[in-house]
PDB file of C-alpha atoms in Angstrom:
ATOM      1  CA  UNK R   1       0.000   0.000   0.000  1.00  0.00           C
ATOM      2  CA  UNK R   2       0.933   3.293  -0.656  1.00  0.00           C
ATOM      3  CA  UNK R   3       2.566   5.747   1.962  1.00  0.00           C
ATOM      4  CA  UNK R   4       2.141   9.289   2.702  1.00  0.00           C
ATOM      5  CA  UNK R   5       3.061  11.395  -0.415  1.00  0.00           C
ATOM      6  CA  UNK R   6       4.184  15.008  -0.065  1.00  0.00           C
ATOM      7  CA  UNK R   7       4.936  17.275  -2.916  1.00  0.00           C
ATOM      8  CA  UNK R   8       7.331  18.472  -3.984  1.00  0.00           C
ATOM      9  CA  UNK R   9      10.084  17.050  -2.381  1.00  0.00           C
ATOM     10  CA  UNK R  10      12.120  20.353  -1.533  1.00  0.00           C
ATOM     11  CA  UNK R  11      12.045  23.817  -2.853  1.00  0.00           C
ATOM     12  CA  UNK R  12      13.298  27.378  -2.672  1.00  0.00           C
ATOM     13  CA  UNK R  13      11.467  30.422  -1.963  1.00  0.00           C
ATOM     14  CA  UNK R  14      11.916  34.008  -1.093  1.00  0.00           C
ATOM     15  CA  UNK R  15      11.626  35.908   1.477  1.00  0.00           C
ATOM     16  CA  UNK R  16       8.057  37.092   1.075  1.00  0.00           C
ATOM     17  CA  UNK R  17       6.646  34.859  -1.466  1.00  0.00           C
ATOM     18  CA  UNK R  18       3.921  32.592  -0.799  1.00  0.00           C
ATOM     19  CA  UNK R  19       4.148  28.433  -0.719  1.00  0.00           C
ATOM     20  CA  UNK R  20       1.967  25.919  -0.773  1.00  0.00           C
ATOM     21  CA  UNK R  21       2.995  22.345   0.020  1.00  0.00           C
ATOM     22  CA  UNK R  22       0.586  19.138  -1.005  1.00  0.00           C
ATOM     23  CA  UNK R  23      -0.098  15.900   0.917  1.00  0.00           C
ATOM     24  CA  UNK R  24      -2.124  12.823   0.189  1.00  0.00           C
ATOM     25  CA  UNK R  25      -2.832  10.475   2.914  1.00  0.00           C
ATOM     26  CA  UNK R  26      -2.959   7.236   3.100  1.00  0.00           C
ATOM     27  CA  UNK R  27      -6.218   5.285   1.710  1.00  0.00           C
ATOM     28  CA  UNK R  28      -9.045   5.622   3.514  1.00  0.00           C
ATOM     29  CA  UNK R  29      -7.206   7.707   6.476  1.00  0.00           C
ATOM     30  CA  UNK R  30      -9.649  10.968   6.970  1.00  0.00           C
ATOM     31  CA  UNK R  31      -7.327  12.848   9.324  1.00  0.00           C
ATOM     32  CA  UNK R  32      -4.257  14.993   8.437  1.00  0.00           C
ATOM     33  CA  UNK R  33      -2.017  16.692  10.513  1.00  0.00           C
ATOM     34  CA  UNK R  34       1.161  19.074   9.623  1.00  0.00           C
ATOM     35  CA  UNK R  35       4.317  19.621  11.722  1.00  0.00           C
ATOM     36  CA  UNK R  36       7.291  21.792  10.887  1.00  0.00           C
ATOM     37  CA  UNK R  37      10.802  20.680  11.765  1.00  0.00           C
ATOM     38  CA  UNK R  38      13.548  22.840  12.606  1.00  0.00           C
ATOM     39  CA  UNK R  39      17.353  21.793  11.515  1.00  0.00           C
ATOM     40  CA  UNK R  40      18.100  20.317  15.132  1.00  0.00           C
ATOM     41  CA  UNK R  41      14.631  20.037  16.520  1.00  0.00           C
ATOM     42  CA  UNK R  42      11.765  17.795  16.862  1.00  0.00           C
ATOM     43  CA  UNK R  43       8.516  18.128  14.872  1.00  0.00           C
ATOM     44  CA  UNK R  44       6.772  20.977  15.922  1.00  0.00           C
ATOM     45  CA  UNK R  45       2.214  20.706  15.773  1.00  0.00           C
ATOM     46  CA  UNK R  46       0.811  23.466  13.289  1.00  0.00           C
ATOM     47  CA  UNK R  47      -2.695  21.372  11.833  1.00  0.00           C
ATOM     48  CA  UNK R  48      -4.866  19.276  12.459  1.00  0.00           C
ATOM     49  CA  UNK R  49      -7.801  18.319  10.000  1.00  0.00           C
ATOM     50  CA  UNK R  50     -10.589  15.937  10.142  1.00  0.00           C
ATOM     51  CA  UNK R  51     -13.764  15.287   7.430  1.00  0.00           C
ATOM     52  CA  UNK R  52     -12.528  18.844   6.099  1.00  0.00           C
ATOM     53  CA  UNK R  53     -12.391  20.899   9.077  1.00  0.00           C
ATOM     54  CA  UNK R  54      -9.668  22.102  11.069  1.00  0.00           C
ATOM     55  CA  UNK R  55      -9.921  20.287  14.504  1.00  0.00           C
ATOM     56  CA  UNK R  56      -6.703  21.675  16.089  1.00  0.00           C
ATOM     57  CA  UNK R  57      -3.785  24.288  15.350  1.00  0.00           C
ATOM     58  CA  UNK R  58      -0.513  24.956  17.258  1.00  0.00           C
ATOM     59  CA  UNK R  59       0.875  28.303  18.174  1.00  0.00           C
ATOM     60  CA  UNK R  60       1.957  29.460  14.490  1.00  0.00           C
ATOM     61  CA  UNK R  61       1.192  32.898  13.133  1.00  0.00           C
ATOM     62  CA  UNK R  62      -2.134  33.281  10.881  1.00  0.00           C
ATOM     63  CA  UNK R  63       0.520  33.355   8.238  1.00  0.00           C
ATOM     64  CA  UNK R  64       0.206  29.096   8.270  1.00  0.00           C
ATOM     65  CA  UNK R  65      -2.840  28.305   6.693  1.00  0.00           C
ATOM     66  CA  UNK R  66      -4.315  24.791   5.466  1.00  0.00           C
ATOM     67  CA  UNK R  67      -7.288  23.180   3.999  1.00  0.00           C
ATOM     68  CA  UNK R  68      -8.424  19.771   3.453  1.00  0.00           C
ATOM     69  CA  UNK R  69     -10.240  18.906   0.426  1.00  0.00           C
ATOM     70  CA  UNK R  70     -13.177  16.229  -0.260  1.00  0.00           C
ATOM     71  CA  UNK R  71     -10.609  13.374  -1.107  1.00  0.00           C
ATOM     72  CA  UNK R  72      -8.834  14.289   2.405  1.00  0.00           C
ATOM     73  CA  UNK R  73      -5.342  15.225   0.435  1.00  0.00           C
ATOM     74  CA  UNK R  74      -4.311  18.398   2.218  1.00  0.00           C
ATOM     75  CA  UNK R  75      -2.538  21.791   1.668  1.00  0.00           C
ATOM     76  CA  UNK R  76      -0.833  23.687   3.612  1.00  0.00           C
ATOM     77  CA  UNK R  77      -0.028  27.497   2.868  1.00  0.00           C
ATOM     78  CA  UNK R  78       2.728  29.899   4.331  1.00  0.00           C
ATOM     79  CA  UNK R  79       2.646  33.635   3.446  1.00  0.00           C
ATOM     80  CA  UNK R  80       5.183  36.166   3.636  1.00  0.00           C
ATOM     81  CA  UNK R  81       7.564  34.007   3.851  1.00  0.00           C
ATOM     82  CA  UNK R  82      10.779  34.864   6.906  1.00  0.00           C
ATOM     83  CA  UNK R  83      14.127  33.302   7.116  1.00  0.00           C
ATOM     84  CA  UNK R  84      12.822  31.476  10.369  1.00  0.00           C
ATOM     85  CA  UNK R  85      10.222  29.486   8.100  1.00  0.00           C
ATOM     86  CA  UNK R  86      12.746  26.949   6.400  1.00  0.00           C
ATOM     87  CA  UNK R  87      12.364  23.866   7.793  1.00  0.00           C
ATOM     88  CA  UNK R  88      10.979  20.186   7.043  1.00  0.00           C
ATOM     89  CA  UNK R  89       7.326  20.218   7.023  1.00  0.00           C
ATOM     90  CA  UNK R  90       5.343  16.745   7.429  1.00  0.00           C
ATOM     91  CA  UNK R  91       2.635  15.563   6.903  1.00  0.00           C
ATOM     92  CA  UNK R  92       0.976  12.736   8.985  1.00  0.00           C
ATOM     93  CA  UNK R  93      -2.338  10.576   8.070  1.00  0.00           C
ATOM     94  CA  UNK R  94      -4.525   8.660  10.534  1.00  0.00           C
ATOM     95  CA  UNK R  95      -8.195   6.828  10.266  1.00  0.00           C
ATOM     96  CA  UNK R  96      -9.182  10.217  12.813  1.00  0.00           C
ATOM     97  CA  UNK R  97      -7.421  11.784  15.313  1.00  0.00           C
ATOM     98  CA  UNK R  98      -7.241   9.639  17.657  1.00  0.00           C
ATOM     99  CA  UNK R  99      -5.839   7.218  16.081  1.00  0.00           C
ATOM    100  CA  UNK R 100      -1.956   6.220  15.316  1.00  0.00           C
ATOM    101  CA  UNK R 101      -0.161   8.836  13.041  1.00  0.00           C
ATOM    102  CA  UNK R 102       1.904   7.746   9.862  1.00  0.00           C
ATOM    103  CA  UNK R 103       4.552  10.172   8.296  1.00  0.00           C
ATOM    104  CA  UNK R 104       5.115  11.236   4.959  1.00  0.00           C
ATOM    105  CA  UNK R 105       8.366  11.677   3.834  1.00  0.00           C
ATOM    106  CA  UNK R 106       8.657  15.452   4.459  1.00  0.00           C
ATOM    107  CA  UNK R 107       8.714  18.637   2.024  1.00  0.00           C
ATOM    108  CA  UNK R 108      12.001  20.321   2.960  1.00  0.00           C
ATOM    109  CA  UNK R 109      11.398  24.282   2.506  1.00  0.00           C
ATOM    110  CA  UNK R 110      14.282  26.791   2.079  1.00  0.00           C
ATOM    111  CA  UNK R 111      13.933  30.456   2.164  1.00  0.00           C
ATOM    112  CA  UNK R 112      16.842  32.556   1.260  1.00  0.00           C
TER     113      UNK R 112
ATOM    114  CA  UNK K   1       0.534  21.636  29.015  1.00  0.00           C
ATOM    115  CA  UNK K   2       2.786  18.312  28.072  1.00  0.00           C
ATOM    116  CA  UNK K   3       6.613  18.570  27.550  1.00  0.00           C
ATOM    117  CA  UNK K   4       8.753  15.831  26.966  1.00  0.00           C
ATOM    118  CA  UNK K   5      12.731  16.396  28.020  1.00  0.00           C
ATOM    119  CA  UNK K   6      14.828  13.941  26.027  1.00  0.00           C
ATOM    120  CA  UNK K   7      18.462  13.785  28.338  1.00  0.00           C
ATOM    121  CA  UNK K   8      20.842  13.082  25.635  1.00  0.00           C
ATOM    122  CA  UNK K   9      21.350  14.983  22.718  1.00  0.00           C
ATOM    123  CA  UNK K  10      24.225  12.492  21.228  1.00  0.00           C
ATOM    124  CA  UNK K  11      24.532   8.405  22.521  1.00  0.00           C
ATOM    125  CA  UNK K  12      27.440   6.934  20.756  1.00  0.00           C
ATOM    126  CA  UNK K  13      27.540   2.812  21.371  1.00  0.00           C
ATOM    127  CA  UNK K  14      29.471   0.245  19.999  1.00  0.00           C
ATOM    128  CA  UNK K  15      27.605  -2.269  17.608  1.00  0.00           C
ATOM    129  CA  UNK K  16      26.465  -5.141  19.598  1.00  0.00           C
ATOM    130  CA  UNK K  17      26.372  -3.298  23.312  1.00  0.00           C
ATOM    131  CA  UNK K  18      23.131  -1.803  24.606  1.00  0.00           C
ATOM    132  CA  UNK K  19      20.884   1.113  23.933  1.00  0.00           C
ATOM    133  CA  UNK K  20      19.538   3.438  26.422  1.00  0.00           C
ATOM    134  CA  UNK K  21      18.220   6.641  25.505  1.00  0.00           C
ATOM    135  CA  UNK K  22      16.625   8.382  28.316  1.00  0.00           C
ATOM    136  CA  UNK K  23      13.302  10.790  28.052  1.00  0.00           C
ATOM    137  CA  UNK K  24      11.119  12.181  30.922  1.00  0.00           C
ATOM    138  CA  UNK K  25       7.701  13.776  30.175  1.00  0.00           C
ATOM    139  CA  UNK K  26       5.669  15.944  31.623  1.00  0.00           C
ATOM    140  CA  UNK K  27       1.525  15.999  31.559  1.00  0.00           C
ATOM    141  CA  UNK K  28      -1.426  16.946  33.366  1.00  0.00           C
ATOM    142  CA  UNK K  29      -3.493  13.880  32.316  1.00  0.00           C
ATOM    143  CA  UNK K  30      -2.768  10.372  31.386  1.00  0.00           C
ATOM    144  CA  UNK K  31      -0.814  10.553  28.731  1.00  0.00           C
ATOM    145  CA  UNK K  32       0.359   8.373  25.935  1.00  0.00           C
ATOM    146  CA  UNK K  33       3.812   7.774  25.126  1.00  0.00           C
ATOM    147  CA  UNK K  34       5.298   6.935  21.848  1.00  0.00           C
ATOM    148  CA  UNK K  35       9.152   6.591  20.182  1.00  0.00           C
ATOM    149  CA  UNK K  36       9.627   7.294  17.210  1.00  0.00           C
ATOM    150  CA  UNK K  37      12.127   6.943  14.706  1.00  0.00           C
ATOM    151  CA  UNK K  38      13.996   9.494  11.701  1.00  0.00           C
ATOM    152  CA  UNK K  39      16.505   7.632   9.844  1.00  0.00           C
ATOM    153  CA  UNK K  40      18.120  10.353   7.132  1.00  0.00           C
ATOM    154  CA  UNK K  41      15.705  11.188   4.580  1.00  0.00           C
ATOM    155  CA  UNK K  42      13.018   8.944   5.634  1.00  0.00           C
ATOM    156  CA  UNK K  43       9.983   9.460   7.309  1.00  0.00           C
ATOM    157  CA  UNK K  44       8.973   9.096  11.048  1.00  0.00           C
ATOM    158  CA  UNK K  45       8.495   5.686  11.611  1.00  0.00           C
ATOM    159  CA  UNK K  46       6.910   4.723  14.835  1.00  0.00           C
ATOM    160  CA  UNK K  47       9.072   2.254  17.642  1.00  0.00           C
ATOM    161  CA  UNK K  48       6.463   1.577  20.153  1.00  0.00           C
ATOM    162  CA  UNK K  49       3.777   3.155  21.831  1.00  0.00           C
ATOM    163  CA  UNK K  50       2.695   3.012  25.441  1.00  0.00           C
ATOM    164  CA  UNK K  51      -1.345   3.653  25.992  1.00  0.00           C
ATOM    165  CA  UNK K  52      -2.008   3.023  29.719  1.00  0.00           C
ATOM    166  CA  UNK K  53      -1.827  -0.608  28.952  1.00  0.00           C
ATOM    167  CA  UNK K  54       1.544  -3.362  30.298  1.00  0.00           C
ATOM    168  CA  UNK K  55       4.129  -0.470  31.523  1.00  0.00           C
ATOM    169  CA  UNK K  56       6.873  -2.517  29.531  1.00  0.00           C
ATOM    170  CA  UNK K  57       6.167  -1.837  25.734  1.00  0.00           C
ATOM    171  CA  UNK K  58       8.141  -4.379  23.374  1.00  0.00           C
ATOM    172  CA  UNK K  59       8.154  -1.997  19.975  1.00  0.00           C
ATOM    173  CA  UNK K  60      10.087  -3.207  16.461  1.00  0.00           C
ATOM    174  CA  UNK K  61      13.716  -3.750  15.851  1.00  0.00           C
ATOM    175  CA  UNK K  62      14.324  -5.263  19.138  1.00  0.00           C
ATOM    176  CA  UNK K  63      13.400  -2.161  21.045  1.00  0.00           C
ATOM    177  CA  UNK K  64      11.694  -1.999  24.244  1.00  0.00           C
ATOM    178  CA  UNK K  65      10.247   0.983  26.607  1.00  0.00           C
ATOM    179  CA  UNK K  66       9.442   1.243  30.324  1.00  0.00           C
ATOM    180  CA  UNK K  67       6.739   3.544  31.552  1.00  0.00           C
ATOM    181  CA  UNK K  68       7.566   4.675  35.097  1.00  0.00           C
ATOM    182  CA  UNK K  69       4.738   7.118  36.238  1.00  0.00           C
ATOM    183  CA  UNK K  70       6.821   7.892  39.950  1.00  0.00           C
ATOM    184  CA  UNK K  71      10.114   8.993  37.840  1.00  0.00           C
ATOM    185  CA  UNK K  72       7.607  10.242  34.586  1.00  0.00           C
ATOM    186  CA  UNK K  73      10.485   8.592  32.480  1.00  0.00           C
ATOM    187  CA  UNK K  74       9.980   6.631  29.773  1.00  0.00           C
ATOM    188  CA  UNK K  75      13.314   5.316  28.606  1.00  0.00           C
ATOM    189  CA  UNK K  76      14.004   3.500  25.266  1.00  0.00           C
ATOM    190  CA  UNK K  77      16.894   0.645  25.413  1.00  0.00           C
ATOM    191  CA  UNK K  78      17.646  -2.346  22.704  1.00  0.00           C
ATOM    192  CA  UNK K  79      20.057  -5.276  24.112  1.00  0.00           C
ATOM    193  CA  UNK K  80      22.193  -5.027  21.050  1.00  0.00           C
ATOM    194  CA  UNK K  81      23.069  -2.390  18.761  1.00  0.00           C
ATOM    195  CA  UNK K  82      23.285  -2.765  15.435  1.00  0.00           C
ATOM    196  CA  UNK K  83      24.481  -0.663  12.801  1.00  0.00           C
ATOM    197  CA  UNK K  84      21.128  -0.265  11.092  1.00  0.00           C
ATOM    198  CA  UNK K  85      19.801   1.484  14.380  1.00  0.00           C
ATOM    199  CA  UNK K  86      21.983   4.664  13.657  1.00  0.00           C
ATOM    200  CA  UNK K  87      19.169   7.352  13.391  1.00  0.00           C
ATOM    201  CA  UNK K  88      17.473  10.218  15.463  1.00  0.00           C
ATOM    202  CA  UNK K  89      15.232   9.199  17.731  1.00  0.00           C
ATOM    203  CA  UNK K  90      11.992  11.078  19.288  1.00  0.00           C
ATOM    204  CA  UNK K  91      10.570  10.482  22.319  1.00  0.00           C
ATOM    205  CA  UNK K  92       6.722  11.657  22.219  1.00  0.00           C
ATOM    206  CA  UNK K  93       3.538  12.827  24.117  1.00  0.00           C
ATOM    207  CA  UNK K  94       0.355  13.049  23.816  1.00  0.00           C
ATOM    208  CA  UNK K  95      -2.609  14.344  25.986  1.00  0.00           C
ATOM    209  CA  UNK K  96      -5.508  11.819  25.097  1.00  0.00           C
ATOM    210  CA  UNK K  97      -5.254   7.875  25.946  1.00  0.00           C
ATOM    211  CA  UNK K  98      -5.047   7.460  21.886  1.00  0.00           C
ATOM    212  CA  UNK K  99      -2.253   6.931  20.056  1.00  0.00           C
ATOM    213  CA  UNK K 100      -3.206  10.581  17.110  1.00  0.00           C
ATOM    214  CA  UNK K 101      -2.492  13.454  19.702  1.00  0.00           C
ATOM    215  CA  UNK K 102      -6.018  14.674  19.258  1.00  0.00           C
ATOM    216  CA  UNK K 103      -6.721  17.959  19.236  1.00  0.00           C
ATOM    217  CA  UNK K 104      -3.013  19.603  20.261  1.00  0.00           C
ATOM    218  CA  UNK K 105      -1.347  17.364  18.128  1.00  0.00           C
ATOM    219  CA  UNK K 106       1.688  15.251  19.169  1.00  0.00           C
ATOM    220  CA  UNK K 107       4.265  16.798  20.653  1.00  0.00           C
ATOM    221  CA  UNK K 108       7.971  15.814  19.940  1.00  0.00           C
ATOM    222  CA  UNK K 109      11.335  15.951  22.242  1.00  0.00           C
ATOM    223  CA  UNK K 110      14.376  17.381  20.542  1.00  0.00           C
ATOM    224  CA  UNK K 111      15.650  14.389  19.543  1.00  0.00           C
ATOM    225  CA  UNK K 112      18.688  12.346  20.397  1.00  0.00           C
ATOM    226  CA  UNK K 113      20.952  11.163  17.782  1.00  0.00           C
ATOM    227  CA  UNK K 114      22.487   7.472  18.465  1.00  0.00           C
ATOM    228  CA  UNK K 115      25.561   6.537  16.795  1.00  0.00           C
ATOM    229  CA  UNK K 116      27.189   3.369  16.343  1.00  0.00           C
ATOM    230  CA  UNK K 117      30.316   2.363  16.711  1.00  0.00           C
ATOM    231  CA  UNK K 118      31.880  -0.357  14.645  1.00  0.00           C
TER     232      UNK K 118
END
């Protein structure tokens, strides 16, 4: 069976530009989740989203944004991009949320 | 609010010795516990979980965790180290007695990277 899928794999951005990473779950897994990882740190809790609505957020600015569409793939959207922003962002899948989380392979975000 | 301290940043072992790598947590409920596991590149694969079930969690790879509620540690040790175990390891909290984090999402220690020795 299929993994989690996150696209694109890495890219470059700006400061100030906008980005919008991509996830699919895994079949038949309604509940996504995002985290962003800091060079050094653990995963850090920005999303959760379940059926299409958000059913948690950490503390990130309203700059982090994310949506989950009708086939549960997600997106998640970072405006205004600052030097602090590059990370790894993941993406995790579960039946709902409270159920065992399974990682995607990360998008790994640079802003220069 | 949950926290999770991992106490090593760096654990160098020689292949075939044992693994400890030592995490205490903090939480105002029961929690569940969880290790998982970053090899370079990869995903976060999960070790083992603990979910107020047996206190001694047997996870894959040979790994096992104890949950000790009167020291709120939650250590991760393997008998014998082998070379494939090189990695970063998370140790891993969450509020609700499931395994997704719920509503605050998982949260993660900083990590502790294990090396192995040949």
């Amino acid at each position: 069976d299929a993994g989690v899928t996150q696209s694109p794999t890495h890219l470059i951005k700006t400061r100030g530009q906008h980005v919008t990473l991509r996830c699919s779950p895994i079949s038949g897994h309604k509940s996504v989740s995002w985290y962003q990882q800091v060079l050094g740190q653990g995963p850090q809790f920005i999303f959760q989203y379940y059926e299409k609505e958000e059913r948690g957020r950490g503390n990130f600015p309203d700059r982090f944004s994310a949506r989950q569409f009708p086939n549960y793939s997600s997106e998640l959207n970072v405006n205004a991009l600052l030097l602090g922003d590059s990370a790894l962002y993941l993406c995790a899948s579960s039946l709902a949320p409270t159920y065992e989380q399974y990682f995607g392979p990360g998008t790994r975000l640079t802003v220069t | 609010a949950q926290s999770v301290t991992q106490l090593d940043s760096h654990v160098s072992v020689s292949e075939g010795t044992p693994v400890l790598l030592r995490c205490n947590y903090s939480s105002s409920y029961s929690p569940s516990l969880f290790w998982y596991v970053q090899h370079p590149n990869k995903g976060l694969q999960l070790l083992l979980k603990y979910t107020s079930a047996a206190t001694l969690v047997k996870g894959i790879n040979g790994f096992e965790a104890e949950f000790k509620k009167s020291e709120t540690s939650f250590h991760l040790t393997k008998p014998s180290a082998h070379m494939s175990d090189a990695a970063e390891y998370f140790c891993v909290v969450s509020e609700d007695s499931y395994s997704g984090g719920g509503a605050d999402g998982l949260t993660f220690g900083k990590g502790t990277h294990l090396i192995i020795q040949p």
